[in-house]
Amino acid sequence: MIERSHWHPVALAQDVAALPVSATLLDEALVLWRDAAGQVQAWADRCPHRGARLSMGRVVTGRLECPYHGWQFAPDGACVHVPAAPAFTPPSTHVAQTHAVCEAHGLVWVCLQPGDPPSEPPWFAAEAEPGLRKLNCGPYDVATSAPRIVENFLDMAHFGFVHTGYLGSREHTALADYQVHDTPAGPVATGCRVLQPRSNLHSERASEVAYRYAVLGPYTAALIKVPEPGSLAGHLASTGYQESIGLFICPTAPEHSRIWFRLAVADFEASAESLRGFQDTIFRQDQPVLESQRPRRLPLDVRAERHSPADKMSSAYRRHLVRLGITFGVLP
Ligand code: FES
Ligand code: CO
């Protein structure tokens, strides 16, 4: 399964602290924990002794301790202590299954495939901009496949219906033509323009908003706001900053996903709660429609669903998944 060779986000980095945390990725149960050096670890959530869930255990002196018989495991996965047989030196077979893990964009990322993982998680350009405030929203647990969620994120034709009064209105549902280009990371849509009654927390009047969308990985995408001249964002743009929203999805099961949004905004005044609140409002509008879609898995056969010219970014994303050989969360 090619998805196993990609990095996927599994938890907020700040949530992996003193206690072990459970997570699910591609139908596999994981335990995440932090060793004495502060390095995050991601293992199969299964003790090699009798299969108990390690995430129900605890971290003791930099080791993960199983909740059942108290076996202790060092950060490399090796069992180093068996309380019922303290003189026993566990052989190298007594080892928890470890996975490649790293931190990026405020999230913990895991690659399940043994061997060398890809060099790094998807590149989110706004991350490198010191003039932007970064803030994660979520998680949101959604009963649908990750590709359905990416497609919804890339879709402007639903704004006037699902987000009426916010990102669109029923009076302006026709979309201006936009351009789609393929890049090695995925398709990019440029020249996207929408009239938005309330495009962000502070909007007091409708404005035409220009976007760029970029697919960054099979289940990762970004929206980049092309600033209006004269606005604060426009001022920032002259210094090279562009506000952006990243969509990061953990494909927990073929028809279940966990989502985080990463806001990279020029707004340093609003509270984190109010910025998150706005994102919650928008996403709660998307969620019922997303969960109503059938099939939940994204059909990659072009004949399975009907298309309009407004859907060319969605079609480019589907072709990209075909090129990558993605099978999780899609129908062939
Ligand atoms: Fe983990 Fe026995 S099942 S120590
Ligand atoms: Co939406």
Coordinates of C-alpha atoms and ligand atoms in Angstrom, one line a residue:
M1 CA 0.0 0.0 0.0
I2 CA 1.8 3.1 -1.3
E3 CA 0.2 5.3 1.4
R4 CA 2.4 3.6 3.9
S5 CA 5.4 5.2 2.3
H6 CA 4.1 8.8 2.8
W7 CA 4.3 10.9 6.0
H8 CA 0.9 11.4 7.7
P9 CA -0.1 13.7 10.6
V10 CA -1.4 11.7 13.6
A11 CA -1.6 14.2 16.6
L12 CA -0.9 17.7 17.8
A13 CA 2.7 17.8 18.9
Q14 CA 1.7 19.5 22.1
D15 CA -0.7 16.7 23.0
V16 CA 2.2 14.2 23.3
A17 CA 3.6 15.1 26.6
A18 CA 4.0 13.1 29.9
L19 CA 1.4 10.5 29.1
P20 CA 1.4 8.0 26.2
V21 CA -1.3 8.9 23.6
S22 CA -3.1 6.6 21.2
A23 CA -3.7 7.4 17.5
T24 CA -4.9 5.5 14.4
L25 CA -3.3 5.8 11.0
L26 CA -4.3 3.7 7.9
D27 CA -6.3 1.4 10.2
E28 CA -3.3 0.8 12.5
A29 CA -3.3 1.6 16.2
L30 CA -0.3 3.6 17.3
V31 CA 1.0 4.7 20.6
L32 CA 2.8 8.1 20.7
W33 CA 5.1 9.1 23.6
R34 CA 8.0 11.3 24.4
D35 CA 11.3 9.9 25.7
A36 CA 13.6 11.6 28.2
A37 CA 15.3 13.6 25.5
G38 CA 11.9 15.0 24.4
Q39 CA 12.0 13.1 21.2
V40 CA 8.6 11.8 20.2
Q41 CA 8.2 8.1 19.5
A42 CA 5.5 6.3 17.4
W43 CA 5.1 2.6 17.9
A44 CA 2.5 -0.1 17.1
D45 CA 0.1 0.1 20.0
R46 CA 0.6 -3.6 20.9
C47 CA 2.9 -5.1 23.5
P48 CA 5.1 -7.9 22.0
H49 CA 4.5 -9.9 25.2
R50 CA 0.7 -10.5 25.2
G51 CA -0.7 -7.8 22.9
A52 CA -2.0 -5.3 25.5
R53 CA -2.3 -1.7 24.4
L54 CA 0.9 0.2 25.3
S55 CA -1.0 3.5 25.2
M56 CA -2.8 2.4 28.4
G57 CA 0.6 2.3 30.1
R58 CA 2.8 5.1 31.3
V59 CA 6.2 6.6 30.7
V60 CA 8.7 5.8 33.5
T61 CA 12.3 7.2 33.5
G62 CA 12.3 7.6 29.8
R63 CA 10.9 4.2 29.1
L64 CA 7.4 3.1 28.0
E65 CA 5.9 0.7 30.5
C66 CA 3.1 -1.8 29.4
P67 CA -0.1 -1.6 31.5
Y68 CA -0.4 -5.4 31.8
H69 CA 2.9 -6.9 33.2
G70 CA 4.9 -3.8 33.4
W71 CA 7.5 -4.7 30.8
Q72 CA 9.6 -1.6 30.0
F73 CA 10.7 -0.5 26.6
A74 CA 13.6 1.8 25.7
P75 CA 13.2 4.5 22.9
D76 CA 14.6 2.1 20.3
G77 CA 11.8 -0.3 21.1
A78 CA 13.9 -2.9 23.0
C79 CA 12.4 -4.5 26.1
V80 CA 14.9 -3.6 28.9
H81 CA 13.0 -4.8 32.0
V82 CA 10.6 -7.6 32.9
P83 CA 9.4 -7.1 36.5
A84 CA 8.3 -10.7 37.0
A85 CA 11.8 -12.0 36.0
P86 CA 14.2 -9.2 37.0
A87 CA 17.3 -11.3 36.3
F88 CA 16.1 -12.1 32.7
T89 CA 17.9 -10.3 30.0
P90 CA 15.4 -9.9 27.2
P91 CA 16.8 -11.0 23.8
S92 CA 16.6 -8.8 20.7
T93 CA 13.4 -10.4 19.7
H94 CA 11.6 -8.8 22.6
V95 CA 11.0 -5.5 20.9
A96 CA 8.1 -3.2 20.2
Q97 CA 7.4 -2.3 16.6
T98 CA 8.7 1.2 16.0
H99 CA 7.9 3.6 13.2
A100 CA 9.6 6.6 11.6
V101 CA 8.3 9.8 13.3
C102 CA 9.0 13.5 13.1
E103 CA 7.4 16.9 14.0
A104 CA 6.3 19.5 11.6
H105 CA 3.6 22.2 11.4
G106 CA 2.8 21.7 15.1
L107 CA 1.9 18.1 14.4
V108 CA 3.4 14.6 14.8
W109 CA 4.0 12.8 11.5
V110 CA 4.4 9.1 11.0
C111 CA 5.6 7.0 8.1
L112 CA 4.5 3.3 8.5
Q113 CA 6.8 1.8 5.9
P114 CA 9.9 0.2 7.3
G115 CA 13.2 1.5 5.9
D116 CA 14.0 5.0 4.9
P117 CA 11.0 7.4 5.0
P118 CA 10.6 10.3 2.5
S119 CA 12.9 13.1 3.6
E120 CA 10.2 15.3 5.1
P121 CA 6.5 15.9 5.5
P122 CA 4.7 18.0 2.9
W123 CA 6.1 21.5 2.5
F124 CA 3.8 24.2 3.7
A125 CA 5.4 27.4 2.4
A126 CA 3.8 29.8 5.0
E127 CA 5.6 27.9 7.8
A128 CA 8.8 29.6 7.0
E129 CA 7.4 33.1 7.2
P130 CA 8.3 34.7 10.5
G131 CA 5.8 37.5 9.8
L132 CA 2.8 35.2 10.0
R133 CA 1.2 33.8 13.1
K134 CA 0.7 30.0 13.0
L135 CA -2.1 28.3 14.8
N136 CA -3.6 24.8 14.5
C137 CA -7.4 24.2 14.6
G138 CA -8.9 20.8 15.3
P139 CA -8.8 17.9 15.4
Y140 CA -12.1 17.4 13.6
D141 CA -13.2 13.7 13.3
V142 CA -15.2 13.1 10.2
A143 CA -17.0 10.0 8.9
T144 CA -15.6 10.1 5.4
S145 CA -12.5 9.4 3.4
A146 CA -9.5 11.8 3.4
P147 CA -9.8 12.4 -0.4
R148 CA -13.4 13.6 -0.1
I149 CA -12.2 16.1 2.4
V150 CA -9.3 17.4 0.2
E151 CA -11.7 17.8 -2.7
N152 CA -14.2 19.8 -0.5
F153 CA -11.3 22.0 0.5
L154 CA -10.3 22.7 -3.1
D155 CA -13.9 23.3 -4.2
M156 CA -15.2 26.9 -4.6
A157 CA -18.6 25.9 -6.2
H158 CA -20.1 25.0 -2.8
F159 CA -19.4 28.4 -1.1
G160 CA -22.7 30.0 -2.1
F161 CA -24.7 27.1 -0.7
V162 CA -22.9 25.5 2.2
H163 CA -21.2 28.7 3.4
T164 CA -23.8 31.3 2.4
G165 CA -23.3 34.5 4.2
Y166 CA -19.6 33.6 4.9
L167 CA -17.5 32.4 2.0
G168 CA -20.2 32.9 -0.6
S169 CA -23.7 33.9 -1.3
R170 CA -26.6 32.7 -3.4
E171 CA -26.5 35.8 -5.5
H172 CA -23.0 35.1 -6.7
T173 CA -22.7 31.4 -7.5
A174 CA -21.0 31.5 -10.9
L175 CA -17.3 31.0 -10.7
A176 CA -14.7 32.9 -12.7
D177 CA -12.5 30.7 -14.8
Y178 CA -9.3 29.6 -13.0
Q179 CA -6.2 27.8 -14.2
V180 CA -4.8 24.4 -13.1
H181 CA -1.2 23.4 -13.4
D182 CA 0.4 20.1 -12.4
T183 CA 3.5 20.1 -10.2
P184 CA 5.4 17.1 -8.8
A185 CA 3.8 17.6 -5.4
G186 CA 0.3 17.9 -6.9
P187 CA -2.0 20.2 -8.9
V188 CA -2.1 23.9 -8.3
A189 CA -5.1 26.2 -9.1
T190 CA -4.4 29.9 -9.7
G191 CA -6.6 32.8 -10.5
C192 CA -9.4 31.7 -8.2
R193 CA -11.7 34.6 -7.3
V194 CA -14.8 34.7 -5.2
L195 CA -17.0 37.4 -3.7
Q196 CA -17.2 36.6 0.0
P197 CA -19.7 38.3 2.4
R198 CA -17.5 37.3 5.4
S199 CA -14.2 35.9 4.4
N200 CA -12.6 36.0 7.9
L201 CA -13.2 36.9 11.5
H202 CA -12.9 40.6 11.0
S203 CA -14.8 41.1 7.7
E204 CA -17.3 43.9 7.9
R205 CA -18.3 44.0 4.3
A206 CA -18.2 41.7 1.3
S207 CA -14.9 41.5 -0.6
E208 CA -13.6 39.8 -3.7
V209 CA -11.0 37.3 -2.5
A210 CA -8.3 35.8 -4.7
Y211 CA -6.9 32.4 -3.9
R212 CA -4.4 29.9 -5.0
Y213 CA -4.8 26.3 -4.0
A214 CA -2.0 23.7 -3.9
V215 CA -2.2 20.0 -3.3
L216 CA 0.9 19.2 -1.2
G217 CA 0.5 15.5 -0.7
P218 CA -2.1 12.8 -1.2
Y219 CA -4.2 14.0 1.8
T220 CA -2.6 17.5 2.3
A221 CA -3.4 20.8 0.6
A222 CA -3.1 24.6 1.2
L223 CA -5.1 27.6 0.3
I224 CA -3.0 30.8 -0.3
K225 CA -4.7 34.1 -0.1
V226 CA -3.6 36.5 -2.9
P227 CA -3.8 39.8 -1.0
E228 CA -5.8 42.8 -2.1
P229 CA -3.6 45.9 -2.6
G230 CA -3.9 48.3 0.3
S231 CA -5.0 45.8 2.9
L232 CA -2.7 44.7 5.8
A233 CA -2.3 41.4 4.0
G234 CA -1.4 43.5 0.9
H235 CA 1.3 45.3 2.9
L236 CA 2.6 42.0 4.0
A237 CA 2.6 40.7 0.5
S238 CA 5.0 43.4 -0.5
T239 CA 7.4 41.9 2.0
G240 CA 6.7 38.5 0.6
Y241 CA 4.2 37.1 3.1
Q242 CA 0.9 35.5 2.0
E243 CA -1.7 34.3 4.4
S244 CA -2.4 30.6 4.1
I245 CA -4.5 27.8 5.5
G246 CA -3.1 24.3 5.5
L247 CA -5.3 21.2 5.5
F248 CA -3.6 18.2 7.1
I249 CA -5.6 14.9 7.3
C250 CA -4.8 11.7 9.1
P251 CA -6.5 8.9 7.2
T252 CA -7.5 6.8 10.2
A253 CA -9.7 4.4 8.3
P254 CA -10.8 4.3 4.6
E255 CA -14.0 6.1 5.5
H256 CA -12.9 8.0 8.7
S257 CA -10.5 10.9 8.9
R258 CA -9.0 13.2 11.5
I259 CA -8.4 16.8 10.3
W260 CA -6.3 19.7 11.5
F261 CA -6.1 23.1 9.8
R262 CA -3.0 25.3 10.2
L263 CA -3.7 29.0 10.0
A264 CA -0.8 31.2 8.9
V265 CA -2.3 34.7 9.3
A266 CA -1.2 38.3 9.6
D267 CA -3.7 38.7 12.5
F268 CA -1.7 39.0 15.7
E269 CA -4.6 40.7 17.7
A270 CA -7.5 38.2 17.6
S271 CA -7.5 35.6 20.4
A272 CA -6.6 32.0 19.4
E273 CA -10.1 31.0 20.5
S274 CA -11.8 33.4 18.2
L275 CA -9.7 32.5 15.2
R276 CA -10.4 28.8 15.9
G277 CA -14.0 29.6 16.5
F278 CA -14.3 31.0 13.0
Q279 CA -12.7 28.0 11.5
D280 CA -15.0 25.7 13.6
T281 CA -18.0 27.6 12.2
I282 CA -16.9 27.1 8.6
F283 CA -16.0 23.5 9.1
R284 CA -19.2 22.6 10.9
Q285 CA -21.0 23.9 7.8
D286 CA -19.0 21.5 5.6
Q287 CA -19.2 18.4 7.8
P288 CA -22.8 17.3 7.3
V289 CA -22.5 17.5 3.6
L290 CA -19.2 15.8 3.6
E291 CA -20.6 12.9 5.7
S292 CA -23.6 12.7 3.4
Q293 CA -21.6 11.9 0.3
R294 CA -21.9 8.4 -1.1
P295 CA -19.7 6.6 -1.7
R296 CA -17.6 7.8 1.1
R297 CA -14.5 6.7 -0.8
L298 CA -13.6 9.0 -3.6
P299 CA -14.3 7.3 -7.0
L300 CA -11.3 7.7 -9.3
D301 CA -13.0 6.4 -12.4
V302 CA -14.0 9.5 -14.3
R303 CA -17.3 7.9 -15.3
A304 CA -18.4 7.2 -11.7
E305 CA -19.6 10.8 -11.1
R306 CA -20.7 13.7 -13.3
H307 CA -18.5 16.8 -13.8
S308 CA -18.8 20.5 -14.8
P309 CA -16.1 22.9 -16.0
A310 CA -16.0 24.4 -12.4
D311 CA -14.6 21.0 -11.2
K312 CA -11.3 21.0 -13.1
M313 CA -9.2 21.2 -9.9
S314 CA -11.1 18.3 -8.4
S315 CA -10.5 16.3 -11.6
A316 CA -6.8 17.2 -11.5
Y317 CA -6.6 16.0 -7.9
R318 CA -8.2 12.7 -8.8
R319 CA -5.7 12.2 -11.7
H320 CA -2.9 13.0 -9.2
L321 CA -4.2 10.2 -6.8
V322 CA -4.2 7.8 -9.8
R323 CA -0.7 8.8 -10.7
L324 CA 0.5 8.2 -7.1
G325 CA -1.2 4.8 -7.0
I326 CA -3.3 5.8 -3.9
T327 CA -5.7 3.0 -2.8
F328 CA -6.8 4.1 0.7
G329 CA -10.0 6.1 0.8
V330 CA -10.7 5.8 -2.9
L331 CA -12.6 3.5 -5.3
P332 CA -10.7 2.4 -8.4
Ligands
FES1 FE1 2.7 -6.1 28.0 FE2 2.5 -8.4 29.3 S1 1.2 -7.7 27.7 S2 3.8 -6.7 29.6
CO2 CO -16.5 24.3 2.6

